Amino acid sequence: MTPPATTRFAPSPTGFLHLGHVVSGLYSRIMAGKAGKFLIRIEDIDTTRCTPELTQALREDLDWLGLSSDGPVRRQSEHLAEYHAVLDSLRERGLLYPCFCTRREIAEAAKQVAPDGSLVYPGTCRRGAGREGQGRDPVWRLDMGRALDVLQDVPGWHEVGHGRVAGKADAFGDIVLARRDTGVSYHLCVTHDDAHESVTTVTRGRDLYEATSVQRVLQDLMGWPEPAYAHHALILDADGQKGTTGGGADGGGVGGPGGGPPTRGRHPRGGGLALEASLPTGAYSGG
């Protein structure tokens, strides 16, 4: 018998809760099943954009929607020391290096595009050809080639309803694990927290499907458990483009007529958005 799942919904309060968030939260709740555990995590490492007011609004909207966590709500901004400890461990193993390149310098030198559409860093500072910026702190990059040598493999993952997926971490190049502004990064924090909270099934939008490749590398390097993944389809507009997922100060909230949180946003059924999402085959049996 398959053990109960633990899932998590992890929004970033950079704007008000919107329909894309609602779909992701409900998807995660359903995937946990009746016997499983559904957790809420606040990914607020960007302290400039993630304000206390937006965080409070997010919590109120989740309460209004009836989405409650089956455990303590983890706020990433309260656990920065844990993420820095992981960075220190990777530095000690010779798997990180400082990079002083600017975005413009990278754009001019890059010749490849990663599977997620980002530019592949050309390795300037890894080769010692970079120069320290005038008063700029460095970002810290994972030496992907060295990391994959340590693992002796390019890790893949299990996609619920589809089976084993081959990883493509070698096509991403040296990803940033510590940003210049926050000192940490999404990839670092999310993989740490999924392990820390014993998440067994990571549910999220299909726009993060390719990112799984690099996160699996971090999991294997740190000896963290490998969860299953279930990427749901996205909210699309009338032109087939991705609808708002990061919110915004000008609205996009979930407030509806007759009882929604006051003064925020549009009703979620507005705006001509269409849901192109379904549970993966065999993902949920009601247990």
Coordinates of C-alpha atoms in Angstrom, one line a residue:
M1 CA 0.0 0.0 0.0
T2 CA 1.3 3.4 -0.9
P3 CA 2.1 5.5 2.2
P4 CA 0.3 8.9 2.6
A5 CA 1.8 11.8 0.7
T6 CA 3.2 15.0 2.1
T7 CA 2.8 17.9 -0.2
R8 CA 3.4 21.7 0.1
F9 CA 2.1 24.9 -1.3
A10 CA 4.9 27.5 -1.3
P11 CA 3.8 30.9 -2.7
S12 CA 6.0 34.0 -2.7
P13 CA 4.2 37.1 -1.3
T14 CA 5.5 39.5 -4.0
G15 CA 1.9 40.5 -4.8
F16 CA -1.7 39.5 -3.8
L17 CA -2.9 36.0 -4.1
H18 CA -4.3 35.3 -7.6
L19 CA -6.0 32.5 -9.6
G20 CA -2.7 30.8 -10.4
H21 CA -1.9 30.5 -6.7
V22 CA -5.4 29.1 -6.0
V23 CA -5.0 26.4 -8.6
S24 CA -1.5 25.4 -7.2
G25 CA -2.8 25.4 -3.7
L26 CA -5.8 23.2 -4.4
Y27 CA -3.8 20.9 -6.6
S28 CA -1.3 20.4 -3.7
R29 CA -4.1 19.9 -1.2
I30 CA -5.8 17.2 -3.5
M31 CA -2.6 15.4 -4.2
A32 CA -2.0 15.0 -0.4
G33 CA -5.2 13.0 -0.2
K34 CA -7.4 12.5 2.8
A35 CA -4.7 10.6 4.7
G36 CA -1.8 12.8 3.7
K37 CA -0.3 16.0 4.9
F38 CA -0.6 19.4 3.2
L39 CA 1.9 22.0 4.2
I40 CA 2.1 25.8 3.5
R41 CA 5.5 27.5 3.2
I42 CA 6.0 31.2 2.6
E43 CA 9.0 31.7 0.2
D44 CA 9.9 35.2 1.2
I45 CA 13.7 35.4 0.8
D46 CA 13.3 38.5 -1.4
T47 CA 12.8 40.9 1.4
T48 CA 12.5 43.9 -0.9
R49 CA 9.5 42.6 -2.8
C50 CA 8.0 40.3 -0.1
T51 CA 6.6 42.9 2.3
P52 CA 4.9 42.2 5.7
E53 CA 1.7 43.7 4.3
L54 CA 1.7 41.3 1.4
T55 CA 2.6 38.3 3.6
Q56 CA -0.3 39.2 5.9
A57 CA -2.7 39.5 2.9
L58 CA -1.6 36.1 1.6
R59 CA -2.3 34.5 5.0
E60 CA -5.8 36.1 5.1
D61 CA -6.6 35.0 1.6
L62 CA -5.5 31.4 2.3
D63 CA -7.7 31.4 5.4
W64 CA -10.6 32.7 3.4
L65 CA -10.1 30.0 0.8
G66 CA -10.1 27.3 3.6
L67 CA -6.5 26.3 2.7
S68 CA -4.9 25.6 6.1
S69 CA -1.5 23.9 6.8
D70 CA -1.3 20.5 8.5
G71 CA 1.8 21.7 10.2
P72 CA 3.7 24.9 11.1
V73 CA 3.8 27.5 8.3
R74 CA 7.5 27.9 7.5
R75 CA 8.8 31.3 6.5
Q76 CA 12.0 31.1 4.6
S77 CA 13.2 34.5 5.8
E78 CA 13.4 33.1 9.3
H79 CA 15.8 30.3 8.4
L80 CA 18.6 32.0 6.4
A81 CA 21.3 30.6 8.7
E82 CA 20.2 27.1 7.7
Y83 CA 20.7 27.9 4.0
H84 CA 24.1 29.5 4.6
A85 CA 25.2 26.4 6.4
V86 CA 24.5 24.4 3.2
L87 CA 26.4 26.9 1.2
D88 CA 29.4 26.6 3.6
S89 CA 29.3 22.8 3.2
L90 CA 29.4 23.1 -0.6
R91 CA 32.2 25.6 -0.5
E92 CA 34.3 23.4 1.8
R93 CA 33.9 20.6 -0.8
G94 CA 35.1 22.9 -3.6
L95 CA 31.8 22.9 -5.4
L96 CA 31.1 26.6 -5.3
Y97 CA 33.0 29.6 -6.7
P98 CA 32.5 33.3 -6.6
C99 CA 31.4 35.1 -9.7
F100 CA 31.7 38.9 -10.3
C101 CA 30.3 39.0 -13.8
T102 CA 27.4 41.4 -14.5
R103 CA 24.3 40.4 -16.3
R104 CA 25.4 42.4 -19.3
E105 CA 28.8 40.6 -19.4
I106 CA 27.1 37.2 -19.2
A107 CA 24.6 38.2 -22.0
E108 CA 27.4 39.2 -24.3
A109 CA 29.5 36.1 -23.6
A110 CA 26.9 33.4 -23.4
K111 CA 26.5 31.1 -26.4
Q112 CA 24.0 28.5 -25.1
V113 CA 20.5 28.5 -23.7
A114 CA 19.5 26.2 -20.9
P115 CA 16.4 23.9 -21.1
D116 CA 14.4 26.5 -19.1
G117 CA 15.2 29.3 -21.5
S118 CA 17.9 31.0 -19.4
L119 CA 21.4 31.8 -20.6
V120 CA 24.1 29.3 -19.8
Y121 CA 26.8 31.0 -17.8
P122 CA 30.0 30.7 -19.9
G123 CA 32.3 29.9 -17.0
T124 CA 34.3 33.1 -17.0
C125 CA 35.1 33.2 -13.3
R126 CA 35.4 29.4 -13.0
R127 CA 38.3 29.6 -15.4
G128 CA 39.9 32.5 -13.5
A129 CA 39.3 35.0 -16.3
G130 CA 36.8 37.1 -14.4
R131 CA 37.7 40.3 -12.5
E132 CA 36.4 41.4 -9.1
G133 CA 33.7 44.0 -9.5
Q134 CA 34.1 47.5 -8.2
G135 CA 32.7 47.1 -4.8
R136 CA 30.3 44.4 -5.9
D137 CA 29.7 41.3 -3.8
P138 CA 30.0 38.1 -5.8
V139 CA 27.3 35.6 -6.5
W140 CA 28.2 32.0 -5.7
R141 CA 27.8 29.5 -8.5
L142 CA 27.7 25.7 -8.4
D143 CA 30.5 24.1 -10.5
M144 CA 28.1 21.8 -12.3
G145 CA 30.8 19.8 -14.0
R146 CA 32.5 19.1 -10.7
A147 CA 29.2 18.3 -9.0
L148 CA 28.2 15.8 -11.7
D149 CA 31.7 14.2 -11.4
V150 CA 31.1 13.7 -7.7
L151 CA 27.7 12.1 -8.4
Q152 CA 28.9 10.1 -11.4
D153 CA 25.5 10.6 -12.8
V154 CA 23.0 13.1 -14.1
P155 CA 20.1 12.7 -11.8
G156 CA 16.6 12.2 -13.1
W157 CA 13.3 12.1 -11.2
H158 CA 9.9 10.4 -11.0
E159 CA 7.0 12.4 -12.5
V160 CA 3.7 11.2 -11.1
G161 CA 1.6 9.7 -13.8
H162 CA 4.5 9.5 -16.3
G163 CA 7.3 7.6 -14.7
R164 CA 11.1 8.2 -14.8
V165 CA 12.3 11.4 -16.5
A166 CA 15.9 11.9 -17.6
G167 CA 17.7 14.9 -16.0
K168 CA 19.3 17.6 -18.0
A169 CA 21.5 19.3 -15.3
D170 CA 24.5 19.2 -17.6
A171 CA 22.8 21.5 -20.0
F172 CA 22.2 24.3 -17.4
G173 CA 25.8 25.1 -16.7
D174 CA 27.0 26.7 -13.4
I175 CA 23.8 27.9 -11.7
V176 CA 23.7 30.6 -9.0
L177 CA 23.1 29.3 -5.5
A178 CA 23.8 32.5 -3.6
R179 CA 22.5 35.7 -5.2
R180 CA 24.2 39.0 -4.8
D181 CA 21.1 40.7 -3.2
T182 CA 19.8 38.0 -0.9
G183 CA 22.8 35.8 -0.3
V184 CA 20.7 32.7 -1.1
S185 CA 18.6 31.4 -4.0
Y186 CA 15.4 29.7 -4.9
H187 CA 17.0 26.4 -5.9
L188 CA 19.0 26.2 -2.7
C189 CA 16.1 27.1 -0.3
V190 CA 13.4 25.0 -1.9
T191 CA 15.4 21.8 -2.0
H192 CA 16.6 22.3 1.6
D193 CA 13.0 22.9 2.8
D194 CA 11.5 20.0 0.9
A195 CA 14.0 17.8 2.7
H196 CA 13.6 19.5 6.0
E197 CA 9.8 19.2 5.9
S198 CA 9.9 15.6 4.6
V199 CA 7.9 16.5 1.5
T200 CA 7.3 13.3 -0.5
T201 CA 5.5 14.8 -3.5
V202 CA 6.5 18.2 -4.9
T203 CA 3.5 19.8 -6.7
R204 CA 4.0 23.0 -8.7
G205 CA 3.4 24.5 -12.1
R206 CA 4.7 23.2 -15.4
D207 CA 6.9 26.3 -15.8
L208 CA 9.2 24.8 -13.1
Y209 CA 9.4 21.4 -14.8
E210 CA 12.9 21.9 -16.2
A211 CA 14.2 23.3 -12.9
T212 CA 13.8 19.9 -11.4
S213 CA 17.0 18.8 -13.1
V214 CA 19.2 21.1 -11.1
Q215 CA 17.3 20.6 -7.9
R216 CA 17.9 16.9 -8.1
V217 CA 21.6 17.6 -8.3
L218 CA 21.5 19.5 -5.0
Q219 CA 19.4 16.8 -3.3
D220 CA 21.9 14.1 -4.3
L221 CA 25.0 16.2 -3.3
M222 CA 23.5 16.9 0.1
G223 CA 22.2 13.4 0.7
W224 CA 18.6 14.6 0.9
P225 CA 15.7 12.3 0.0
E226 CA 14.3 12.3 -3.6
P227 CA 10.7 13.2 -3.7
A228 CA 8.3 12.5 -6.5
Y229 CA 7.2 15.4 -8.7
A230 CA 3.8 16.4 -10.1
H231 CA 3.8 19.4 -12.4
H232 CA 0.4 20.8 -13.2
A233 CA -0.6 22.7 -16.3
L234 CA -0.8 26.5 -16.1
I235 CA -3.5 29.1 -16.2
L236 CA -3.6 30.4 -19.8
D237 CA -5.1 33.6 -21.2
A238 CA -7.1 33.8 -24.4
D239 CA -3.8 33.9 -26.4
G240 CA -2.5 30.8 -24.8
Q241 CA 0.0 32.7 -22.8
K242 CA 0.7 32.1 -19.1
G243 CA -1.6 34.1 -16.8
T244 CA -0.3 36.1 -13.8
T245 CA 1.5 33.9 -11.3
G246 CA 3.6 36.4 -9.3
G247 CA 0.8 38.7 -8.4
G248 CA 1.1 42.5 -8.4
A249 CA 0.4 45.5 -6.3
D250 CA -2.3 46.5 -8.6
G251 CA -4.6 43.6 -8.0
G252 CA -5.1 40.1 -9.3
G253 CA -6.4 38.9 -5.9
V254 CA -8.9 36.3 -5.1
G255 CA -11.5 38.5 -3.5
G256 CA -15.0 37.8 -4.8
P257 CA -18.4 39.4 -4.3
G258 CA -20.1 38.8 -1.0
G259 CA -17.5 37.9 1.5
G260 CA -14.1 38.0 -0.1
P261 CA -11.2 39.9 1.5
P262 CA -11.9 43.6 1.1
T263 CA -10.3 46.1 -1.3
R264 CA -8.2 43.5 -3.1
G265 CA -8.2 42.5 -6.8
R266 CA -10.6 41.0 -9.2
H267 CA -12.8 37.9 -8.9
P268 CA -10.8 34.9 -9.9
R269 CA -13.2 34.0 -12.6
G270 CA -12.6 37.3 -14.3
G271 CA -10.1 38.3 -17.0
G272 CA -10.9 35.6 -19.6
L273 CA -8.5 33.1 -18.1
A274 CA -8.9 29.4 -18.8
L275 CA -7.7 26.4 -16.8
E276 CA -5.6 23.9 -18.8
A277 CA -5.0 21.6 -15.8
S278 CA -5.9 18.1 -14.6
L279 CA -4.6 15.7 -12.1
P280 CA -2.0 13.2 -13.5
T281 CA -3.3 9.8 -14.3
G282 CA -3.3 7.6 -11.2
A283 CA -2.2 10.5 -9.0
Y284 CA -5.0 10.4 -6.4
S285 CA -7.2 7.6 -5.4
G286 CA -9.1 9.4 -2.6
G287 CA -7.1 7.8 0.2

